[in-house]
Amino acid sequence: MTGPRRLVLLRHGRTDWNASHRIQGQQDSHLDDVGLAQARTVAPAVAGMSPSLLWSSDLARAHRTAEEVAAATGLPLRTDVRLREFGLGEYERLTHDELRAQDPAGFERFRRGAWEDIPGAEHPREVAERMVAVLTELAGALDDGATGVAVSHGAAIRTGLVAFLGWPLETARTLRGMGNCGRVVLEQREGGDWALTSYNLPPDFTSPTAVG
């Protein structure tokens, strides 16, 4: 196999909590009918990139999305807790309206992605460290020209992406939020560093670099 190594970072499909604007964090929620349709739409698009490895967060919404990719690719599915979403402490389970009513200033910080001061939450540095570790391991397991897929969560993907590329963590807040079943594609250059080639591709987008 020739060509650059690639990493595909895939966000899970829509959940019942997404639909009701309830903060998920590391709580388990499940794909709703829309989310399942998104997963079934994105799976053949990812399969068209001929991936050789498929890893996923163990949280149900990501794992169920990854199962559709596994069915489309025929790949075994490996789960890894390092691909989980941010732990959001006391904000988990609250709807946006509930948080806004309880703590307007806190809600504004949450909305901006300034999550360092959420009681009981993971610090962005902690998320960055675990995401970089798992993405580095996934990339290192790929043969030349191979593609690896990591199914994860929106905020974790943004934070992991900027940290993996060596950008300041604050850059993650400037990136538009990932859509459900949106994809990031990274390619490794000849010198060994990685480059962002696509961000937030929609579920039905078929990559022009797909093979087969």
CSV table of C-alpha atoms in Angstrom, one decimal:
chain,number,residue,atom,x,y,z
A,1,MET,CA,0.0,0.0,0.0
A,2,THR,CA,1.4,3.4,-1.0
A,3,GLY,CA,0.5,7.0,-0.1
A,4,PRO,CA,0.3,8.8,3.2
A,5,ARG,CA,-1.0,7.4,6.4
A,6,ARG,CA,-4.4,8.9,7.3
A,7,LEU,CA,-6.4,9.3,10.5
A,8,VAL,CA,-10.2,9.8,10.4
A,9,LEU,CA,-11.7,11.2,13.5
A,10,LEU,CA,-15.5,10.6,13.5
A,11,ARG,CA,-18.0,12.1,15.8
A,12,HIS,CA,-20.9,9.9,16.9
A,13,GLY,CA,-24.5,10.3,15.5
A,14,ARG,CA,-27.2,12.4,17.1
A,15,THR,CA,-28.5,11.2,20.5
A,16,ASP,CA,-31.7,11.8,22.4
A,17,TRP,CA,-29.7,14.1,24.7
A,18,ASN,CA,-28.3,16.1,21.7
A,19,ALA,CA,-31.9,16.6,20.5
A,20,SER,CA,-33.0,17.9,23.9
A,21,HIS,CA,-29.8,20.0,24.5
A,22,ARG,CA,-28.8,18.0,27.6
A,23,ILE,CA,-25.1,18.0,28.5
A,24,GLN,CA,-23.7,14.6,28.0
A,25,GLY,CA,-20.0,14.6,29.0
A,26,GLN,CA,-19.2,11.0,30.0
A,27,GLN,CA,-22.8,10.1,30.8
A,28,ASP,CA,-24.2,7.3,28.5
A,29,SER,CA,-26.8,8.4,26.0
A,30,HIS,CA,-28.0,6.6,23.0
A,31,LEU,CA,-28.5,7.3,19.3
A,32,ASP,CA,-32.0,8.4,18.3
A,33,ASP,CA,-33.5,7.5,15.0
A,34,VAL,CA,-31.8,10.5,13.3
A,35,GLY,CA,-28.4,9.5,14.8
A,36,LEU,CA,-28.8,5.9,13.7
A,37,ALA,CA,-29.6,7.1,10.1
A,38,GLN,CA,-26.5,9.3,10.3
A,39,ALA,CA,-24.3,6.4,11.3
A,40,ARG,CA,-25.7,4.3,8.5
A,41,THR,CA,-25.0,7.1,6.1
A,42,VAL,CA,-21.5,7.8,7.1
A,43,ALA,CA,-20.4,4.2,7.4
A,44,PRO,CA,-20.1,3.5,3.6
A,45,ALA,CA,-18.3,6.8,3.1
A,46,VAL,CA,-15.7,5.8,5.7
A,47,ALA,CA,-15.5,2.3,4.2
A,48,GLY,CA,-14.7,4.0,0.9
A,49,MET,CA,-11.5,5.2,2.4
A,50,SER,CA,-10.4,1.6,2.9
A,51,PRO,CA,-9.5,1.8,6.6
A,52,SER,CA,-7.5,-1.0,8.2
A,53,LEU,CA,-8.0,-0.1,11.9
A,54,LEU,CA,-11.2,1.0,13.7
A,55,TRP,CA,-11.1,2.2,17.3
A,56,SER,CA,-13.9,3.8,19.4
A,57,SER,CA,-14.8,5.4,22.6
A,58,ASP,CA,-16.5,2.9,24.9
A,59,LEU,CA,-19.5,5.3,25.5
A,60,ALA,CA,-22.7,3.9,24.0
A,61,ARG,CA,-23.3,6.7,21.4
A,62,ALA,CA,-19.8,6.4,19.9
A,63,HIS,CA,-19.7,2.6,20.1
A,64,ARG,CA,-23.0,2.2,18.3
A,65,THR,CA,-21.9,4.6,15.6
A,66,ALA,CA,-18.6,2.5,15.3
A,67,GLU,CA,-20.6,-0.7,15.0
A,68,GLU,CA,-22.1,0.6,11.7
A,69,VAL,CA,-18.6,1.4,10.5
A,70,ALA,CA,-17.5,-2.0,11.5
A,71,ALA,CA,-20.4,-3.6,9.6
A,72,ALA,CA,-19.5,-1.5,6.4
A,73,THR,CA,-15.8,-2.2,6.6
A,74,GLY,CA,-15.6,-5.7,8.0
A,75,LEU,CA,-13.1,-4.5,10.6
A,76,PRO,CA,-12.9,-5.6,14.2
A,77,LEU,CA,-13.8,-2.9,16.6
A,78,ARG,CA,-11.5,-1.9,19.5
A,79,THR,CA,-12.8,0.2,22.3
A,80,ASP,CA,-10.5,2.7,24.2
A,81,VAL,CA,-11.6,4.8,27.1
A,82,ARG,CA,-9.1,7.5,26.1
A,83,LEU,CA,-11.4,8.4,23.2
A,84,ARG,CA,-14.2,9.4,25.6
A,85,GLU,CA,-15.8,12.9,25.7
A,86,PHE,CA,-14.7,15.5,28.2
A,87,GLY,CA,-15.8,14.7,31.7
A,88,LEU,CA,-18.0,17.7,32.5
A,89,GLY,CA,-18.5,17.2,36.2
A,90,GLU,CA,-21.5,18.9,37.8
A,91,TYR,CA,-22.8,20.1,34.4
A,92,GLU,CA,-23.5,16.6,33.1
A,93,ARG,CA,-27.2,15.7,32.9
A,94,LEU,CA,-28.3,19.4,32.9
A,95,THR,CA,-30.1,20.9,29.9
A,96,HIS,CA,-28.8,24.1,28.5
A,97,ASP,CA,-31.9,25.9,29.9
A,98,GLU,CA,-31.4,24.4,33.3
A,99,LEU,CA,-27.7,25.5,33.4
A,100,ARG,CA,-28.6,29.0,32.1
A,101,ALA,CA,-31.2,29.4,34.9
A,102,GLN,CA,-28.9,28.1,37.7
A,103,ASP,CA,-25.7,29.9,36.6
A,104,PRO,CA,-25.9,32.4,33.8
A,105,ALA,CA,-22.2,33.2,33.9
A,106,GLY,CA,-21.3,29.6,34.0
A,107,PHE,CA,-23.6,28.9,31.0
A,108,GLU,CA,-21.8,31.6,29.0
A,109,ARG,CA,-18.4,30.1,29.8
A,110,PHE,CA,-19.7,26.6,28.9
A,111,ARG,CA,-21.1,28.0,25.6
A,112,ARG,CA,-17.7,29.5,24.8
A,113,GLY,CA,-15.9,26.3,25.6
A,114,ALA,CA,-14.1,27.7,28.7
A,115,TRP,CA,-14.5,24.5,30.7
A,116,GLU,CA,-11.5,24.8,33.0
A,117,ASP,CA,-13.6,26.0,36.0
A,118,ILE,CA,-16.5,23.6,35.7
A,119,PRO,CA,-16.8,21.9,39.1
A,120,GLY,CA,-15.5,18.3,38.9
A,121,ALA,CA,-14.7,18.5,35.2
A,122,GLU,CA,-11.6,17.3,33.3
A,123,HIS,CA,-9.1,20.0,32.5
A,124,PRO,CA,-8.5,20.5,28.7
A,125,ARG,CA,-4.9,19.5,29.2
A,126,GLU,CA,-6.0,16.1,30.6
A,127,VAL,CA,-8.2,15.5,27.6
A,128,ALA,CA,-5.5,16.7,25.2
A,129,GLU,CA,-3.0,14.3,26.8
A,130,ARG,CA,-5.2,11.2,26.6
A,131,MET,CA,-6.3,12.0,23.1
A,132,VAL,CA,-2.8,12.6,21.8
A,133,ALA,CA,-1.7,9.4,23.4
A,134,VAL,CA,-4.4,7.3,21.7
A,135,LEU,CA,-4.1,9.0,18.3
A,136,THR,CA,-0.3,8.6,18.4
A,137,GLU,CA,-0.8,4.9,19.2
A,138,LEU,CA,-3.3,4.5,16.4
A,139,ALA,CA,-1.1,6.2,13.9
A,140,GLY,CA,1.9,4.1,15.0
A,141,ALA,CA,-0.1,0.9,14.4
A,142,LEU,CA,-0.8,1.8,10.7
A,143,ASP,CA,1.2,0.5,7.8
A,144,ASP,CA,2.5,2.9,5.2
A,145,GLY,CA,-0.5,4.3,3.2
A,146,ALA,CA,-3.1,2.9,5.6
A,147,THR,CA,-6.0,4.7,7.2
A,148,GLY,CA,-7.1,4.4,10.9
A,149,VAL,CA,-10.5,5.5,12.2
A,150,ALA,CA,-11.2,6.8,15.7
A,151,VAL,CA,-14.8,7.2,16.7
A,152,SER,CA,-15.1,9.8,19.4
A,153,HIS,CA,-16.9,13.0,20.6
A,154,GLY,CA,-17.1,16.5,19.4
A,155,ALA,CA,-15.2,18.4,22.1
A,156,ALA,CA,-12.7,15.6,22.6
A,157,ILE,CA,-12.0,15.6,18.8
A,158,ARG,CA,-11.4,19.3,18.6
A,159,THR,CA,-9.1,19.3,21.6
A,160,GLY,CA,-7.3,16.2,20.5
A,161,LEU,CA,-6.9,17.5,17.0
A,162,VAL,CA,-5.2,20.8,17.9
A,163,ALA,CA,-3.0,19.1,20.5
A,164,PHE,CA,-2.0,16.3,18.1
A,165,LEU,CA,-1.0,19.0,15.5
A,166,GLY,CA,0.9,20.9,18.1
A,167,TRP,CA,-1.4,23.9,18.1
A,168,PRO,CA,-2.2,25.9,21.3
A,169,LEU,CA,-5.1,24.4,23.1
A,170,GLU,CA,-7.1,27.6,23.0
A,171,THR,CA,-7.3,27.1,19.2
A,172,ALA,CA,-9.9,24.4,19.8
A,173,ARG,CA,-12.4,27.1,20.9
A,174,THR,CA,-12.1,28.8,17.5
A,175,LEU,CA,-13.1,25.7,15.6
A,176,ARG,CA,-16.8,25.3,14.7
A,177,GLY,CA,-18.5,22.5,16.7
A,178,MET,CA,-18.4,19.1,15.0
A,179,GLY,CA,-21.7,18.0,13.5
A,180,ASN,CA,-23.1,14.6,14.4
A,181,CYS,CA,-21.2,12.0,12.3
A,182,GLY,CA,-18.9,14.8,11.1
A,183,ARG,CA,-15.4,13.8,10.2
A,184,VAL,CA,-11.8,15.1,10.5
A,185,VAL,CA,-9.2,13.8,8.1
A,186,LEU,CA,-5.4,14.0,8.9
A,187,GLU,CA,-2.6,13.0,6.6
A,188,GLN,CA,1.0,12.3,7.4
A,189,ARG,CA,3.5,14.2,5.3
A,190,GLU,CA,6.8,12.7,4.0
A,191,GLY,CA,8.7,14.4,6.9
A,192,GLY,CA,6.6,12.6,9.4
A,193,ASP,CA,4.5,15.5,10.6
A,194,TRP,CA,0.7,15.5,10.2
A,195,ALA,CA,-1.5,17.9,8.3
A,196,LEU,CA,-5.3,18.7,8.6
A,197,THR,CA,-6.8,18.0,5.2
A,198,SER,CA,-10.6,18.1,6.0
A,199,TYR,CA,-12.7,19.3,9.0
A,200,ASN,CA,-16.3,18.5,9.8
A,201,LEU,CA,-17.2,16.6,6.6
A,202,PRO,CA,-20.9,15.8,6.7
A,203,PRO,CA,-22.1,12.2,6.9
A,204,ASP,CA,-22.9,11.8,3.2
A,205,PHE,CA,-19.6,13.3,1.9
A,206,THR,CA,-17.6,10.9,-0.1
A,207,SER,CA,-13.9,11.7,-0.1
A,208,PRO,CA,-12.3,12.3,-3.5
A,209,THR,CA,-9.3,10.4,-2.1
A,210,ALA,CA,-11.4,7.3,-1.4
A,211,VAL,CA,-10.2,4.2,-3.2
A,212,GLY,CA,-12.3,1.4,-4.7
